[in-house]
Structures are given as C-alpha cells and as structure tokens.
Short mmCIF file of C-alpha atoms (C1' of nucleotides) in Angstrom, two decimals:
data_model
loop_
_atom_site.label_atom_id
_atom_site.label_comp_id
_atom_site.label_asym_id
_atom_site.label_seq_id
_atom_site.Cartn_x
_atom_site.Cartn_y
_atom_site.Cartn_z
CA MET A 28 -26.19 -5.22 22.06
CA ALA A 29 -25.85 -2.91 18.47
CA ILE A 30 -22.41 -2.68 17.26
CA ILE A 31 -20.63 -0.65 15.07
CA THR A 32 -19.58 -2.16 11.52
CA PRO A 33 -15.86 -2.00 11.86
CA SER A 34 -14.06 -0.66 8.68
CA LEU A 35 -12.03 2.26 6.78
CA PRO A 36 -12.45 4.40 3.92
CA LYS A 37 -11.69 3.39 0.58
CA GLY A 38 -8.31 3.17 -0.53
CA THR A 39 -6.86 3.44 3.46
CA ARG A 40 -4.83 0.86 5.13
CA ASP A 41 -4.39 0.00 9.33
CA PHE A 42 -0.59 -1.53 8.81
CA LEU A 43 -0.04 -4.38 11.38
CA PRO A 44 3.66 -4.59 13.63
CA GLN A 45 4.42 -7.24 11.00
CA GLN A 46 3.83 -4.50 7.85
CA MET A 47 5.68 -1.76 10.08
CA VAL A 48 8.48 -3.94 10.96
CA LYS A 49 8.96 -3.80 7.11
CA ARG A 50 7.98 -0.11 6.48
CA GLN A 51 10.49 1.33 8.87
CA PHE A 52 13.59 -1.04 7.15
CA VAL A 53 12.34 0.58 3.78
CA ILE A 54 12.29 4.20 5.13
CA LYS A 55 15.21 3.45 7.13
CA THR A 56 16.84 2.64 4.01
CA VAL A 57 15.90 5.66 2.05
CA GLN A 58 16.47 8.27 4.89
CA GLU A 59 20.10 7.05 5.61
CA ILE A 60 20.95 7.79 2.37
CA PHE A 61 19.10 10.66 1.65
CA GLU A 62 21.40 11.51 4.25
CA LEU A 63 24.35 10.37 3.42
CA TYR A 64 24.67 12.69 0.53
CA GLY A 65 23.83 16.12 2.54
CA TYR A 66 19.64 16.07 2.97
CA GLU A 67 17.76 17.52 5.56
CA PRO A 68 14.78 16.59 7.37
CA LEU A 69 11.32 18.31 7.05
CA GLU A 70 7.75 18.15 7.72
CA THR A 71 4.71 20.19 7.11
CA PRO A 72 1.22 19.67 7.53
CA SER A 73 -1.57 17.55 5.98
CA LEU A 74 -3.92 20.56 5.21
CA GLU A 75 -3.08 22.91 3.53
CA LYS A 76 -5.39 26.33 2.06
CA LEU A 77 -7.02 24.97 -1.10
CA LYS A 78 -5.53 28.25 -2.90
CA VAL A 79 -2.07 26.88 -2.27
CA LEU A 80 -2.63 23.65 -3.71
CA SER A 81 -5.42 24.86 -6.19
CA GLY A 82 -3.77 25.27 -9.56
CA GLN A 83 -0.61 23.15 -9.63
CA TYR A 84 -1.73 19.60 -10.59
CA GLY A 85 -3.83 20.02 -13.33
CA ASP A 86 -7.28 19.17 -14.28
CA GLU A 87 -6.95 16.44 -12.93
CA GLY A 88 -4.95 16.58 -9.63
CA GLU A 89 -7.56 19.09 -8.78
CA LYS A 90 -10.55 16.43 -8.98
CA LEU A 91 -7.63 14.08 -6.92
CA THR A 92 -7.88 16.36 -4.27
CA PHE A 93 -9.19 15.68 -0.81
CA LYS A 94 -11.16 19.15 -0.27
CA VAL A 95 -12.17 20.16 3.35
CA LEU A 96 -15.21 21.45 3.85
CA ARG A 97 -15.79 24.37 5.57
CA ARG A 98 -16.10 24.78 9.42
CA GLY A 99 -18.39 26.40 12.14
CA THR A 100 -19.42 30.67 11.17
CA GLY A 101 -17.61 30.17 7.95
CA LEU A 102 -19.66 27.24 7.13
CA GLU A 103 -22.99 28.88 8.94
CA GLU A 104 -22.27 31.77 6.83
CA LEU A 105 -21.65 30.55 3.25
CA LEU A 106 -25.00 28.40 4.11
CA SER A 107 -27.15 31.88 6.44
CA GLY A 108 -30.57 32.35 3.94
CA ARG A 109 -29.66 30.34 1.54
CA GLU A 110 -32.72 27.55 0.52
CA GLU A 111 -30.67 25.00 -1.72
CA PHE A 112 -27.39 24.84 -3.48
CA VAL A 113 -26.07 24.44 -6.77
CA ILE A 114 -23.02 22.25 -8.32
CA LYS A 115 -20.97 25.39 -8.85
CA ASP A 116 -21.03 26.55 -5.86
CA TYR A 117 -19.50 23.63 -4.58
CA GLY A 118 -16.02 25.74 -4.83
CA GLN A 119 -17.31 27.75 -2.02
CA LEU A 120 -17.81 25.37 0.76
CA VAL A 121 -13.90 24.17 0.93
CA ASP A 122 -11.15 26.62 1.93
CA GLU A 123 -8.77 23.64 2.77
CA ALA A 124 -7.50 19.99 1.26
CA LEU A 125 -4.89 16.94 2.06
CA ARG A 126 -1.63 17.79 0.83
CA TYR A 127 -1.38 15.93 -2.90
CA ASP A 128 2.48 15.74 -2.77
CA LEU A 129 5.12 17.07 -0.92
CA THR A 130 6.93 19.15 -3.29
CA VAL A 131 4.51 21.83 -3.58
CA PRO A 132 4.11 22.07 0.46
CA LEU A 133 7.60 22.29 0.02
CA SER A 134 7.46 25.57 -2.47
CA ARG A 135 5.33 27.21 0.00
CA VAL A 136 7.70 26.86 2.80
CA VAL A 137 10.72 27.77 0.46
CA ALA A 138 8.44 31.25 0.28
CA MET A 139 7.55 31.34 3.51
CA HIS A 140 10.75 31.02 5.53
CA GLN A 141 13.46 32.42 3.74
CA SER A 142 14.87 33.81 6.12
CA ASP A 143 15.72 30.46 7.77
CA ILE A 144 16.32 28.75 4.81
CA THR A 145 20.08 28.34 3.19
CA LEU A 146 20.00 27.60 -0.67
CA PRO A 147 20.80 25.55 -2.01
CA PHE A 148 18.18 23.73 0.20
CA LYS A 149 18.22 19.68 1.07
CA ARG A 150 15.29 18.83 2.29
CA TYR A 151 13.86 15.16 2.44
CA GLN A 152 10.39 14.68 3.66
CA ILE A 153 8.30 11.05 4.50
CA GLN A 154 4.70 12.11 4.50
CA PRO A 155 1.26 10.44 3.56
CA VAL A 156 -0.65 12.50 1.24
CA TRP A 157 -3.47 11.72 -0.06
CA ARG A 158 -5.81 11.59 -3.57
CA ALA A 159 -9.39 10.80 -3.69
CA ASP A 160 -8.73 8.41 -6.57
CA ARG A 161 -10.31 4.70 -7.74
CA PRO A 162 -7.84 2.91 -5.99
CA GLN A 163 -6.66 -0.15 -8.11
CA LYS A 164 -3.60 -2.31 -7.78
CA GLY A 165 -0.09 -0.49 -6.26
CA ARG A 166 -2.67 2.42 -6.23
CA TYR A 167 -4.33 4.25 -2.85
CA ARG A 168 -5.56 6.82 -1.55
CA GLU A 169 -3.73 7.18 1.20
CA PHE A 170 -0.21 6.78 1.05
CA TYR A 171 3.46 8.00 1.42
CA GLN A 172 5.32 9.41 -0.06
CA CYS A 173 9.53 9.73 0.89
CA ASP A 174 10.70 12.92 -1.51
CA ILE A 175 14.03 14.19 -1.80
CA ASP A 176 14.77 18.17 -3.54
CA ALA A 177 17.26 20.24 -3.79
CA VAL A 178 16.12 24.17 -4.03
CA GLY A 179 17.73 26.51 -5.11
CA THR A 180 20.35 25.42 -7.68
CA ASP A 181 20.70 25.08 -11.24
CA SER A 182 23.89 22.84 -11.19
CA ARG A 183 23.26 19.16 -13.34
CA LEU A 184 24.86 17.38 -10.70
CA ALA A 185 21.67 18.20 -8.59
CA ASP A 186 19.52 16.30 -11.51
CA ALA A 187 22.51 13.35 -11.84
CA GLU A 188 22.54 13.77 -7.92
CA THR A 189 18.87 12.93 -7.87
CA ILE A 190 19.33 10.50 -9.88
CA ALA A 191 22.21 8.81 -7.53
CA ILE A 192 20.46 8.25 -4.59
CA VAL A 193 17.64 6.69 -7.17
CA TYR A 194 19.52 3.98 -8.41
CA SER A 195 21.57 3.51 -4.44
CA VAL A 196 18.52 3.24 -2.61
CA LEU A 197 16.57 0.32 -4.89
CA SER A 198 19.64 -2.07 -5.49
CA THR A 199 20.53 -1.53 -1.02
CA LEU A 200 16.90 -3.00 -1.45
CA GLY A 201 17.72 -5.86 -3.22
CA PHE A 202 16.03 -4.81 -6.48
CA LYS A 203 17.90 -6.18 -9.77
CA SER A 204 15.87 -5.14 -12.88
CA PHE A 205 15.44 -2.06 -12.51
CA LYS A 206 16.23 0.88 -15.14
CA ILE A 207 16.01 4.45 -14.67
CA ARG A 208 14.62 6.35 -17.58
CA ILE A 209 15.47 10.15 -17.85
CA ASN A 210 14.60 13.47 -20.48
CA ASN A 211 14.36 16.63 -20.95
CA ARG A 212 11.42 19.23 -20.77
CA GLY A 213 13.46 21.44 -22.43
CA LEU A 214 14.21 19.16 -24.66
CA LEU A 215 10.85 17.45 -25.63
CA ASN A 216 8.97 20.71 -26.76
CA GLY A 217 12.42 21.72 -28.48
CA ILE A 218 10.91 18.41 -30.65
CA LEU A 219 7.39 19.19 -31.12
CA GLU A 220 8.26 23.25 -31.59
CA PHE A 221 10.13 21.80 -34.61
CA ALA A 222 7.43 19.63 -36.00
CA GLY A 223 5.63 22.59 -36.08
CA VAL A 224 3.20 22.32 -33.10
CA GLU A 225 1.79 25.20 -31.85
CA GLU A 226 1.91 26.10 -28.00
CA ASN A 227 -1.67 24.81 -27.38
CA GLN A 228 -1.71 21.97 -28.97
CA ARG A 229 1.21 20.66 -27.32
CA THR A 230 -0.30 18.80 -23.75
CA PRO A 231 -2.76 16.17 -26.01
CA VAL A 232 0.61 15.85 -28.12
CA LEU A 233 2.71 15.15 -24.93
CA ILE A 234 0.13 12.70 -22.88
CA ALA A 235 -0.18 10.54 -26.47
CA ILE A 236 3.54 9.90 -26.52
CA ASP A 237 3.77 9.33 -22.71
CA LYS A 238 1.88 6.23 -23.61
CA LEU A 239 3.48 4.99 -25.85
CA ASP A 240 4.84 1.64 -24.63
CA LYS A 241 1.12 1.04 -23.57
CA ILE A 242 -0.09 1.27 -26.72
CA GLY A 243 2.43 1.40 -29.16
CA PHE A 244 3.56 3.57 -32.35
CA ALA A 245 -0.16 2.70 -34.20
CA GLY A 246 -1.53 3.84 -31.44
CA VAL A 247 -0.15 7.34 -30.33
CA GLU A 248 -0.15 7.95 -34.17
CA ARG A 249 -4.03 7.77 -33.53
CA GLU A 250 -4.01 9.89 -30.88
CA ILE A 251 -1.43 13.05 -31.74
CA LEU A 252 -3.82 12.74 -35.53
CA ALA A 253 -6.97 13.33 -33.19
CA ALA A 254 -5.45 16.36 -31.42
CA GLY A 255 -5.99 18.05 -34.71
CA LEU A 256 -1.24 17.55 -36.03
CA GLY A 257 -0.90 16.63 -39.66
CA SER A 258 0.46 13.76 -40.70
CA GLY A 259 3.66 15.35 -41.65
CA LYS A 260 3.86 16.63 -38.52
CA VAL A 261 3.30 13.21 -37.10
CA LYS A 262 5.26 11.72 -38.95
CA GLU A 263 8.72 13.79 -37.82
CA ILE A 264 8.00 13.77 -34.01
CA LEU A 265 7.80 9.89 -34.29
CA ASP A 266 10.66 9.40 -36.05
CA ILE A 267 12.53 10.48 -33.72
CA LEU A 268 10.66 8.72 -30.36
CA ALA A 269 11.95 5.55 -32.58
CA LEU A 270 15.63 6.84 -32.28
CA GLU A 271 17.56 3.53 -30.71
CA GLY A 272 20.57 3.24 -28.74
CA PRO A 273 23.52 4.64 -26.60
CA ALA A 274 22.58 8.56 -25.17
CA GLU A 275 24.84 9.80 -26.54
CA THR A 276 24.24 8.58 -30.48
CA LEU A 277 20.70 9.06 -29.34
CA LEU A 278 21.41 13.05 -28.33
CA ALA A 279 24.07 13.79 -31.41
CA GLU A 280 21.34 12.11 -33.93
CA VAL A 281 18.49 13.99 -32.44
CA SER A 282 20.48 17.71 -32.67
CA MET A 283 21.41 16.98 -35.93
CA ARG A 284 18.38 16.51 -36.91
CA CYS A 285 16.45 19.48 -35.29
CA GLN A 286 19.40 22.11 -36.49
CA GLY A 287 18.88 25.74 -35.34
CA VAL A 288 16.22 25.09 -32.57
CA ALA A 289 17.54 26.12 -29.40
CA ALA A 290 15.47 24.12 -26.91
CA VAL A 291 16.42 21.04 -28.46
CA ASN A 292 19.98 22.61 -28.26
CA SER A 293 19.91 23.24 -24.61
CA GLY A 294 18.24 20.10 -23.80
CA VAL A 295 20.84 18.03 -24.49
CA GLU A 296 23.26 19.67 -23.80
CA GLU A 297 21.77 19.47 -20.85
CA LEU A 298 21.14 15.51 -20.64
CA THR A 299 25.16 15.44 -21.85
CA GLU A 300 26.14 17.09 -18.58
CA VAL A 301 24.30 15.21 -16.40
CA LEU A 302 25.11 11.53 -18.44
CA LYS A 303 28.86 12.65 -17.18
CA TYR A 304 28.26 13.63 -13.47
CA LEU A 305 26.04 10.22 -13.09
CA GLN A 306 29.91 8.73 -14.45
CA LEU A 307 31.85 10.83 -12.07
CA LEU A 308 28.77 9.11 -9.74
CA GLY A 309 29.14 5.60 -10.26
CA VAL A 310 25.94 5.07 -11.94
CA PRO A 311 26.49 2.77 -14.00
CA GLU A 312 24.75 2.99 -17.81
CA ASP A 313 23.15 -0.15 -18.09
CA LYS A 314 20.45 0.97 -15.40
CA VAL A 315 19.59 4.32 -16.81
CA LYS A 316 17.91 4.75 -20.36
CA LEU A 317 17.03 7.54 -22.72
CA ASP A 318 13.83 7.77 -23.48
CA PHE A 319 12.57 10.61 -25.54
CA TYR A 320 9.04 9.63 -25.06
CA LEU A 321 8.89 9.96 -20.99
CA VAL A 322 6.50 12.42 -20.57
CA ARG A 323 5.32 12.48 -16.76
CA GLY A 324 2.27 13.70 -15.91
CA LEU A 325 2.64 16.71 -13.41
CA GLY A 326 2.65 19.95 -15.51
CA TYR A 327 5.59 22.18 -13.16
CA TYR A 328 7.97 20.22 -15.21
CA THR A 329 10.89 22.46 -16.57
CA GLY A 330 13.56 20.40 -17.35
CA LEU A 331 15.40 17.05 -16.87
CA ILE A 332 12.68 14.21 -15.79
CA GLN A 333 12.99 10.64 -14.43
CA GLU A 334 11.60 7.65 -13.66
CA SER A 335 12.48 4.45 -12.64
CA VAL A 336 10.46 0.75 -13.57
CA ILE A 337 10.89 -2.26 -12.53
CA THR A 338 10.13 -5.18 -15.98
CA GLU A 339 8.61 -7.33 -13.39
CA PRO A 340 5.75 -7.20 -11.76
CA LYS A 341 4.52 -5.12 -13.79
CA ILE A 342 3.54 -1.88 -11.37
CA GLY A 343 4.28 1.15 -13.09
CA SER A 344 6.99 3.12 -11.91
CA LEU A 345 9.00 3.17 -8.73
CA THR A 346 10.18 6.81 -8.09
CA GLY A 347 9.90 10.04 -10.41
CA GLY A 348 10.55 13.41 -10.21
CA GLY A 349 12.18 15.95 -12.64
CA ARG A 350 13.37 20.16 -12.24
CA TYR A 351 10.49 22.40 -11.84
CA ASP A 352 12.52 26.18 -11.71
CA ARG A 353 9.28 27.78 -11.69
CA LEU A 354 7.06 25.60 -9.56
CA ILE A 355 8.64 28.23 -6.59
CA GLY A 356 7.95 31.37 -8.76
CA LYS A 357 4.36 31.39 -7.85
CA PHE A 358 4.54 32.28 -4.10
CA LEU A 359 6.99 33.73 -4.19
CA GLY A 360 6.85 36.71 -7.71
CA ARG A 361 10.64 35.20 -8.41
CA ASP A 362 11.81 31.74 -10.00
CA ILE A 363 13.76 29.40 -7.85
CA PRO A 364 14.73 26.17 -9.51
CA ALA A 365 14.56 23.13 -7.97
CA CYS A 366 14.29 19.59 -9.01
CA GLY A 367 14.20 16.91 -6.98
CA VAL A 368 12.35 13.38 -7.24
CA SER A 369 9.89 11.24 -4.95
CA PHE A 370 9.61 7.27 -4.15
CA GLY A 371 6.71 5.76 -4.08
CA ILE A 372 7.12 3.49 -1.32
CA GLU A 373 4.20 1.90 -0.97
CA ARG A 374 4.87 0.00 -4.75
CA ILE A 375 8.43 0.11 -3.61
CA ILE A 376 7.28 -2.57 -0.66
CA ASP A 377 5.01 -4.45 -2.15
CA VAL A 378 7.22 -5.35 -5.10
CA MET A 379 9.75 -6.16 -2.62
CA ASP A 380 7.12 -8.75 -1.31
CA GLU A 381 6.47 -10.17 -4.18
CA LEU A 382 9.82 -10.53 -4.67
CA ASN A 383 10.87 -11.50 -1.62
CA LEU A 384 13.93 -9.72 -0.63
CA PHE A 385 12.28 -8.63 2.86
CA PRO A 386 15.24 -9.81 5.03
CA GLU A 387 13.15 -12.31 7.72
CA ILE A 388 12.66 -10.62 10.40
CA LYS A 389 8.82 -10.71 12.31
CA THR A 390 8.77 -8.40 14.83
CA LYS A 391 11.57 -6.57 16.43
CA THR A 392 11.57 -8.03 19.96
CA GLU A 393 14.33 -10.17 20.76
CA ILE A 394 13.06 -11.58 24.57
CA LEU A 395 10.24 -12.79 25.94
CA VAL A 396 10.70 -13.38 29.91
CA SER A 397 8.20 -15.50 31.39
CA THR A 398 7.51 -15.58 34.29
CA PHE A 399 7.21 -18.98 36.58
CA ASP A 400 4.79 -18.36 39.25
CA ALA A 401 4.34 -15.34 41.88
CA SER A 402 7.40 -16.12 43.77
CA THR A 403 9.58 -15.72 40.47
CA GLN A 404 8.02 -12.61 39.02
CA ALA A 405 10.63 -10.69 40.58
CA SER A 406 13.45 -11.55 39.47
CA SER A 407 11.71 -11.90 35.64
CA ILE A 408 11.04 -7.97 35.65
CA ALA A 409 14.49 -7.49 37.30
CA PHE A 410 16.37 -9.37 34.72
CA ALA A 411 13.68 -8.10 31.56
CA GLN A 412 15.46 -4.33 33.36
CA LYS A 413 18.94 -5.84 33.45
CA ALA A 414 18.23 -6.36 29.77
CA ARG A 415 16.51 -3.49 28.08
CA ASN A 416 19.65 -1.55 29.79
CA ALA A 417 21.57 -3.07 27.58
CA GLY A 418 19.51 -2.77 24.90
CA ILE A 419 18.47 -5.42 24.18
CA LYS A 420 14.07 -5.68 23.22
CA ALA A 421 12.54 -7.44 25.97
CA GLU A 422 8.75 -8.65 26.88
CA THR A 423 7.76 -10.04 29.80
CA TYR A 424 4.86 -12.21 30.05
CA PHE A 425 2.47 -9.68 32.22
CA SER A 426 1.41 -13.20 34.95
CA ALA A 427 2.08 -16.17 35.86
CA SER A 428 0.35 -18.91 33.92
CA LYS A 429 1.28 -21.86 32.32
CA LEU A 430 4.94 -22.50 30.62
CA LYS A 431 3.10 -23.70 27.75
CA LYS A 432 1.43 -20.64 27.23
CA GLN A 433 3.88 -18.44 27.87
CA PHE A 434 5.73 -20.45 25.04
CA THR A 435 3.10 -20.49 22.53
CA LEU A 436 2.58 -16.67 23.25
CA ALA A 437 6.39 -16.54 21.94
CA ASP A 438 6.28 -18.87 19.01
CA ARG A 439 3.13 -16.47 17.46
CA LYS A 440 4.79 -13.38 17.93
CA HIS A 441 7.65 -15.05 16.31
CA ILE A 442 9.73 -13.20 19.81
CA PRO A 443 13.53 -16.06 18.46
CA TYR A 444 14.60 -16.83 22.33
CA VAL A 445 12.63 -16.90 26.27
CA ILE A 446 14.05 -17.02 29.33
CA VAL A 447 12.85 -19.11 32.01
CA ILE A 448 13.34 -18.00 35.24
CA GLY A 449 11.41 -20.87 37.08
CA PRO A 450 12.99 -21.85 41.19
CA ASP A 451 15.58 -23.74 39.94
CA GLU A 452 17.49 -20.84 38.11
CA MET A 453 15.63 -18.50 41.06
CA GLN A 454 17.84 -20.14 43.15
CA GLN A 455 21.13 -21.30 41.51
CA GLY A 456 20.73 -17.30 40.34
CA ARG A 457 20.69 -18.16 36.40
CA VAL A 458 18.28 -18.24 33.64
CA THR A 459 17.42 -21.00 31.40
CA LEU A 460 17.41 -19.08 26.78
CA LYS A 461 15.75 -21.35 24.84
CA ASN A 462 16.33 -20.68 21.42
CA MET A 463 12.72 -20.99 19.64
CA ALA A 464 13.97 -21.86 16.18
CA THR A 465 16.26 -24.18 17.15
CA ALA A 466 15.04 -25.69 20.25
CA GLU A 467 18.60 -25.29 22.31
CA GLN A 468 18.63 -24.09 25.34
CA ILE A 469 21.21 -23.51 27.87
CA GLY A 470 21.89 -22.00 31.16
CA LEU A 471 23.18 -19.15 32.19
CA SER A 472 24.07 -16.27 34.69
CA GLU A 473 22.04 -13.37 34.13
CA GLU A 474 25.25 -11.62 32.34
CA GLU A 475 26.07 -15.06 30.22
CA ALA A 476 22.25 -14.48 29.10
CA ILE A 477 23.15 -10.61 27.92
CA ALA A 478 26.64 -11.20 26.35
CA TYR A 479 24.98 -13.93 24.29
CA LEU A 480 21.62 -12.18 23.07
CA LEU A 481 24.11 -9.18 22.27
CA LYS A 482 26.46 -11.65 20.50
CA GLN A 483 23.90 -13.39 18.27
CA ARG A 484 23.05 -10.35 16.28
CA HIS A 485 26.05 -10.60 14.73
"C1'" G B 12 -15.45 10.11 -14.58
"C1'" U B 13 -16.27 4.90 -17.70
"C1'" G B 14 -16.19 -0.62 -17.40
"C1'" G B 15 -16.05 -6.17 -15.91
"C1'" G B 16 -15.64 -9.50 -11.91
"C1'" C B 17 -16.60 -10.57 -6.66
"C1'" G B 18 -19.86 -10.21 -1.98
"C1'" U B 19 -21.65 -17.51 3.01
"C1'" A B 20 -17.20 -17.92 10.18
"C1'" G B 21 -12.03 -14.01 12.06
"C1'" C B 22 -9.29 -16.59 6.78
"C1'" U B 23 -9.26 -19.42 1.90
"C1'" C B 24 -13.84 -21.14 0.45
"C1'" A B 25 -18.06 -25.86 -0.35
"C1'" A B 26 -23.93 -25.57 -0.94
"C1'" U B 27 -28.77 -29.60 -8.87
"C1'" G B 28 -34.20 -23.28 -5.58
"C1'" G B 29 -34.97 -28.29 -0.69
"C1'" U B 30 -31.76 -28.84 7.56
"C1'" A B 31 -25.92 -23.33 6.08
"C1'" G B 32 -21.05 -26.42 5.77
"C1'" A B 33 -15.15 -27.96 5.22
"C1'" G B 34 -9.85 -26.59 5.93
"C1'" C B 35 -7.14 -22.91 8.77
"C1'" C B 36 -7.17 -19.93 12.73
"C1'" C B 37 -9.04 -19.04 18.06
"C1'" C B 38 -9.84 -21.65 23.24
"C1'" A B 39 -10.00 -26.37 26.06
"C1'" G B 40 -7.39 -31.27 26.88
"C1'" A B 41 -4.46 -35.21 25.78
"C1'" U B 42 1.10 -32.99 28.13
"C1'" U B 43 0.75 -29.94 36.14
"C1'" G B 44 8.88 -26.74 33.45
"C1'" U B 45 8.39 -25.74 27.16
"C1'" G B 46 5.83 -23.32 21.59
"C1'" G B 47 5.84 -25.88 16.32
"C1'" A B 48 3.20 -32.46 15.00
"C1'" U B 49 -0.86 -35.11 15.80
"C1'" C B 50 -5.56 -36.71 18.42
"C1'" U B 51 -10.31 -35.43 21.02
"C1'" G B 52 -14.14 -31.45 22.13
"C1'" G B 53 -15.12 -27.15 21.49
"C1'" U B 54 -16.61 -21.26 20.21
"C1'" C B 55 -17.68 -18.88 15.44
"C1'" G B 56 -23.10 -16.78 10.88
"C1'" U B 57 -28.91 -11.61 10.53
"C1'" U B 58 -25.74 -15.82 3.55
"C1'" G B 59 -22.98 -7.03 2.87
"C1'" G B 60 -28.59 -4.83 3.66
"C1'" G B 61 -34.05 -3.55 1.38
"C1'" G B 62 -37.13 -5.68 -1.17
"C1'" G B 63 -40.15 -9.22 -5.65
"C1'" U B 64 -40.74 -14.18 -7.46
"C1'" U B 65 -41.94 -19.17 -5.39
"C1'" C B 66 -45.29 -23.85 -0.79
"C1'" A B 67 -39.70 -22.91 -0.23
"C1'" A B 68 -34.43 -18.14 -1.59
"C1'" G B 69 -26.95 -18.20 0.14
"C1'" U B 70 -29.17 -19.72 -4.67
"C1'" C B 71 -33.66 -16.15 -9.71
"C1'" C B 72 -35.92 -11.27 -10.76
"C1'" C B 73 -35.35 -5.57 -9.04
"C1'" C B 74 -32.72 -1.85 -5.91
"C1'" U B 75 -28.74 -0.42 -2.38
"C1'" C B 76 -24.59 -0.55 -0.54
"C1'" G B 77 -19.26 -2.40 -0.18
"C1'" C B 78 -15.00 -4.63 -2.28
"C1'" U B 79 -11.90 -5.54 -6.18
"C1'" C B 80 -9.58 -5.24 -11.07
"C1'" A B 81 -9.02 -2.39 -15.99
"C1'" C B 82 -9.71 2.22 -18.43
"C1'" C B 83 -8.29 7.63 -17.74
"C1'" C B 84 -4.64 9.28 -14.70
"C1'" C B 85 -0.89 8.85 -11.32
"C1'" A B 86 3.21 6.83 -6.03
#
RNA sequence: GUGGGCGUAGCUCAAUGGUAGAGCCCCAGAUUGUGGAUCUGGUCGUUGGGGGUUCAAGUCCCCUCGCUCACCCCA
C-alpha cells in the first residue's frame, strides 16, 4: 500500500499536548495581564483583502506576504483566452493574503466599525500570523503574535502603559536579564534633519543605524557613506548615537546639540513624559534603556518606539512596538492616533524553555481512574464523574486490563495520581489513591479522596 | 533573494567502496492488584528521490527534493 509521506509546510509546527501546556501557560499569563490594564479581546479573519495589506510593510514585507490565488470564476476569467502568463501578471492572480501582523487588521477594524467602537479603544489580540520567510532559529512561517494596542489617544501615558505591560509580562514569566529599549521616531528624524539628511535619503540611513549593535560604529559609518551622505553629516550623526549615560542626561545633551530643530525638541519632550509615567507605573529604571540607535523596521511608526531584548540566549527581540498615528488614516481618511506592542510569544516560549522557566507541569490531567475488571467498571466511571463534578480533571481507563498497563499509561502521560477501585475497594465503598511520584498509596472514602486531591493543588 | 552544513529504523547516531548496525523508544514476558530500575525475547529500513562510475555504492560523481544554520529582514 502506498502511503502518503507525512510532512509539514516549511516553517510550521504541530504543537503536541506537552508543548500546548506550556503555550497555554504563557498565553494565559499575558492575557491576564492585558486584562488587568483594561484591554479587551478581538479576533479577525486569517485572510485579508490584499489591497488592505499591501503597501503597509515596505518592500520586504510585501515579498514576505503569503498571497492567495484567485479562485473559481475569477481565476477562470483571468486565464481564459491566454496561452501563457508572464512574471508581470502575478499580481493579478492573487486578491487575498494571510495576515502579516495584527496591527493592520486592527486599523481596518477601527475604520470599519466606528459606530461600535468607543475610543480610546484598547484591545488585545492573540492569533497566528504568516510570513513567507526562510525559517531559522526562532523564526517561523506561521507564528502567534500577542498584540495590545490603544487606539484613539495620543497620551504618552498610553505609550508608557505598553512598556509597563511588557515589563510586567516578562518579569511575571520569570525573565531576569531583559532590557526594554526605547526611542522616538520623531527624534530620530529630527537628528537626521539636524545633520542635513534629505527626506529621501533617510530610510537607508535609518536601516544602517539600526544595525549598530551588530556591525559597530565603523560598519554603520560605512553603510551611511554608501547611502551617499557626506562624511561631515555622518560624523554628526555618529557623535549623537555614541552618547552614553542615564536617559535624562542623554535627552538634555541631544536637545542642546540640536537646538532649533522642532522634531528633536518634541521627541525629547515625549520621551521625558514617558519616562515620568514609567516611574509612576513602577517600572524599574534599570530595565528601560534609551537607545538613540533603535529604529525598528516597520514603516508606520511615528513616535515612541520600543523593543525588549535579553542578553542570553541571543535570539533577537522578544517584544516590539511603538506609536503609529497615521496608519489608521489610510483606511479612514482622517488620522486616529494609536500605539501598541507585539509580544513574540514563540520566541518567549523558546527562550523560557532554554532558561528552564516553565513550571514542571506536563499534563493538566490530575487523575487516572483505573478499570479493574468488568464488574468494577461501573464504580470507576461513577467515581470519575464525581471527581469531574468537583472540578478534578480525570481520565478513565477505557477498558478493563492489567493494572500494570494502566499504571504505565499514567506514568507515560505524567498523570500524578491513579485511583484503583478493585473488588476489595468496591465492597468497602472506598478507593485506593496512589501518588505516582512518591509511590505512596492510601485507602480513602470517595469523598475523602476528592477532598484530598483538591487539597493537593495547594 | 544569497551563502554554508546535513539527509541511514519512530528518535539520536554508527558502518577503510565489500553481508545495513547500536542505543533509546515501542511490544511481550520474567511479575495473574501496581508504573519508573534490571534481565530475556521480539517488531522496526525502498540508506530522501533519480541517474551515472564500478565486479560491487549508504560510501565516489551529477541532478533533484527536503531539513537546518547564517546573511538580508524580522517576532
């Protein structure tokens, strides 16, 4: 018999129960924290119209967007009477795409449902996104994002809250050595303006600046020069990027150097305000680092930008976000200010695994109720139902068989307790409860057993 | 899109061009009311696919597919 060789599309994964327990642990944690700050849930379709997504993510993002072939008559009409297709025609073959992130769908939702949405709209969204990227460590083609965004406010408190939430999530999950890097797009632009960089030259310069950590000052200098800037301008930019010290000092220094550049002044002002709010929100100073060379790739950011990184292991950023005051306007015709942050839950899980931050839970099932033989099966089923009614997660062994096999099953599945109801127990109206970790075994009434199990949860 | 590494049993990996193996896993038994340890036995393969060289190819050559890591970019 010919079998179908089982395989998965590149960059996608199955999540087996033991992994799902971990994933749900992380998702539950972030969800609870999101709700603590007053964010509400939202889901959107996997598919979006291509015209909604295109042009939002830059050239690179465009290439990485999974596009969906037209279907049915649409495709037939397109192809009818044509002998061949040329590369130029590919664009017409597709009309929809898998969502690339959660921010653009949010903007669409806000524009489409104005009458149902009260501003400021604070929503969280935990759903997969797709990118036609070449996978590598910590990078997948299908992965979950957890986003929070506050739409309809330009308050710096909203920006500060997203940073506070990042801090809260990462520290609650057990991360110790992380830093939240912040910067401001307006400030960056102001610095470039001060250095006399023309508008149309800024993107390559920003991309070069973003790589500072990786390629060093010499590398950045080389790339900026390659972008066609004079060496005088390059020096002015690099001098500012090289500034070190506490945030307040940096801000004072940069506003002094760039006197008279409005964008710099307002950027400094915004960052100062955000820092003030972070203090009120109780975010430790040493967790937040002002980095003038933080850029972030996505084109739509306009104000504060942030990303969180850990030093060990080296895996790139865990979260990232910022303010995007002009994105929603693309769908609405008038701008609505917004800011948000995205949690890279896949990387968070990978890193937590590597750092051993997960609690030792391998299954959610609490007891296996064994089935001794046909005459006792009814008692086992009845006890399992009693336990379930008390909220205990119980699995019943489906058919009477050797206890050995039943205990082996509990062991394999890491179920912590096994209940045995054999002829002896049945006669006495009691059950035997075995702790799989300690091998201790006690005889209890059914009620006592259930009370005991509930107590073990601590 | 560019460059490197690797494809042998379910998993991790062996095998100077000369009979495809080990450990783990799994199944059964030792042990007819009890898992993990030990012992015994057992199941498991078109060596990713195709072609070539050779008396002989897992091994050498070519093509192809897949995985993986890095770059670009990004979560």
